[in-house]
Amino acid sequence: MEAEGLIAHDVLAVVLRMSPSSPEVLLWRRAREPHEGRWALPGGRLGATEDVEVSVRRHLAEKVDLAEVAHVEQLSVFSDPHRGPAPRRVATAFLGLVPSDADPAVPDDTAWHPVDALPETAFDHGEITRVGLDRLRAKLSYTNIGFALAPEVFSISELRGLYTAALGHRVSATNLQRVLTRRGVLVPTGTTAAPGPSGGRPAALFRFSEHRLRVTDPFATLRPPDATRDC
Amino acid sequence: MEAEGLIAHDVLAVVLRMSPSSPEVLLWRRAREPHEGRWALPGGRLGATEDVEVSVRRHLAEKVDLAEVAHVEQLSVFSDPHRGPAPRRVATAFLGLVPSDADPAVPDDTAWHPVDALPETAFDHGEITRVGLDRLRAKLSYTNIGFALAPEVFSISELRGLYTAALGHRVSATNLQRVLTRRGVLVPTGTTAAPGPSGGRPAALFRFSEHRLRVTDPFATLRPPDATRDC
DNA sequence: GGTGTTTTCGACCAACAGGCGAAAACCTCG
DNA sequence: CGAGGTTTTCGCCTGTTGGTCGAAAACACC
């Protein structure tokens, strides 16, 4: 039992990346008990002088180059007393996103796994991964979070592929471009990409106007009356 | 310093209720150091055999009748090492909502305070309250969370008052009714209320179709293609 | 029955998302 | 150099939603 109610606090990160066809999560293979050999999310103990946001970045840096992680946000607390073998652990989970063009070096024990075919995971890490993907899917529709999945510059087709992989259903390129440009999150660079090997019209290249999460509020109904589009 | 990284974990609850004109939060006056005399959110230590959801309900029950709290959801983790005097504390904050017609009995040290005129609060509880109100405001526009603010049955005018108080700006009764009924969250009871003392047409009474939180998804853009309105 | 008050409902308008097909811009091959 | 194939882009149409306004409905009081 925990002395005087003191509890070990962990931080965990669901780091997602869109492979051409499906989302992948970064997992590492545990070398020690408990759950030796199972795959686990990056993370570790909360340190005495750091908050959870700082802590998760510190632990993440051991598994992946932090510069490649374009966005990190808090997900939820997992505290079921039976979420793992004793001693009891409470974890604050985060969502991290890596752009599709980044292929950061990872340690030998670490690898990307498609989220729809997860191996046996340690603790409740499979469930936590699911929560992370759900959060990403929700935010794709009402925020500019796509910036964290896409390369610096990209064509609409590439972006459509990323959205399709993340959402798990077809996405119309026409509609995607229109929605994102109307919200002002997408800006044309003026340049075009070289056509593919089988020809075709060269694709115009775009970039995200902002690389920090912003809610593109038309999702907010029941707006204030006059409303000259405040944020 | 925490032995071996073990840390005290607290749960806190931002319990909100809409007074006729403005949102109020439930606070209690601390009788002991630290921060003796300041106003604090309900909460306390996470127990050894409970998860945070169970724990926050247990602590909440000491300050207010749990049957009156219509909705509870996790907000965020607050873990700044300097969020309060030593020893270090990490807190999982929750949002709780009490319907406007409920006036639960509270202990002598506990009272409702308008959130736009908070007294001096303990720790970072003022900031946490702000986060709770922001969450409520966001969810009012794309969920049925109003059920947790309203009485069992109510008129559109009453509901408009609640939304106005929560959002801090005028809300059109016409639009409110249309949006909520179209989403299927509002259903007419068939009954009408007695007119007020100064006359007027008697108001039709409504109830929420569901008393559990549900996302009323038209907020989700980039829907699946065929989409015969799944949930 | 008239006046005042409150609620309700219909109509209009603007913004937005989704879909379709034609046109544009490129390739390769004959 | 023109024809056919490929990919992207753009314009148009449609249905839905949110916001607003004003008229009509339903009541109390005088």
XYZ file of N, CA and C (backbone and C1' of nucleotides) in Angstrom, chain B residues 182 218 223 229, chain C residues 13-18, chain D residues 14-18:
89
model
N -33.964 20.480 -33.735
C -33.499 19.803 -34.948
C -32.495 18.715 -34.603
N -23.531 17.500 -35.854
C -23.366 18.335 -37.047
C -22.181 19.279 -36.915
N -17.481 14.885 -43.095
C -18.178 13.654 -42.700
C -17.863 12.527 -43.670
N -26.361 9.787 -41.618
C -26.392 10.328 -40.269
C -26.145 9.291 -39.159
P -34.862 37.414 -48.984
O -33.488 37.235 -48.203
C -33.227 38.028 -47.049
C -31.912 37.611 -46.430
C -30.843 37.214 -47.455
O -29.651 37.921 -47.179
C -31.100 35.511 -45.814
P -28.445 37.899 -48.219
O -27.283 37.239 -47.365
C -27.103 37.635 -46.012
C -26.209 36.633 -45.306
C -24.997 36.181 -46.123
O -23.859 36.168 -45.293
C -26.275 34.291 -45.501
P -22.428 35.907 -45.920
O -22.000 34.500 -45.295
C -22.328 34.232 -43.946
C -22.163 32.753 -43.666
C -20.952 32.106 -44.341
O -20.238 31.369 -43.374
C -22.910 30.867 -44.806
P -18.818 30.804 -43.703
O -19.099 29.248 -43.857
C -19.968 28.609 -42.912
C -20.426 27.285 -43.461
C -19.328 26.504 -44.193
O -19.038 25.346 -43.453
C -21.427 26.393 -45.309
P -17.756 24.495 -43.817
O -18.393 23.133 -44.329
C -19.402 22.533 -43.536
C -20.103 21.436 -44.314
C -19.173 20.450 -45.007
O -19.701 19.155 -44.830
C -20.613 21.444 -46.599
P -18.812 17.911 -45.218
O -19.472 17.404 -46.573
C -20.842 17.057 -46.582
C -21.291 16.813 -48.000
C -20.325 15.973 -48.832
O -21.005 14.812 -49.269
C -21.072 17.896 -50.028
P -30.043 22.932 -58.596
O -29.815 22.190 -57.212
C -29.206 20.894 -57.192
C -29.055 20.438 -55.754
C -30.200 20.863 -54.838
O -30.700 19.753 -54.134
C -28.117 21.447 -53.894
P -32.093 19.849 -53.342
O -31.636 19.542 -51.844
C -30.669 18.507 -51.612
C -30.103 18.657 -50.211
C -31.145 19.007 -49.151
O -30.916 18.223 -47.996
C -29.444 20.665 -49.194
P -31.875 18.423 -46.704
O -30.928 19.194 -45.688
C -29.566 18.760 -45.551
C -28.831 19.692 -44.606
C -29.641 20.136 -43.382
O -28.867 19.908 -42.221
C -28.679 21.996 -44.466
P -29.539 19.982 -40.774
O -28.779 21.212 -40.107
C -27.406 21.434 -40.391
C -27.082 22.906 -40.207
C -27.762 23.560 -38.995
O -26.781 23.861 -38.025
C -27.799 24.956 -40.923
P -27.202 24.388 -36.596
O -27.036 25.967 -36.753
C -25.773 26.477 -37.141
C -25.851 27.979 -37.338
C -26.434 28.762 -36.160
O -25.617 29.894 -35.946
C -27.657 29.246 -38.129
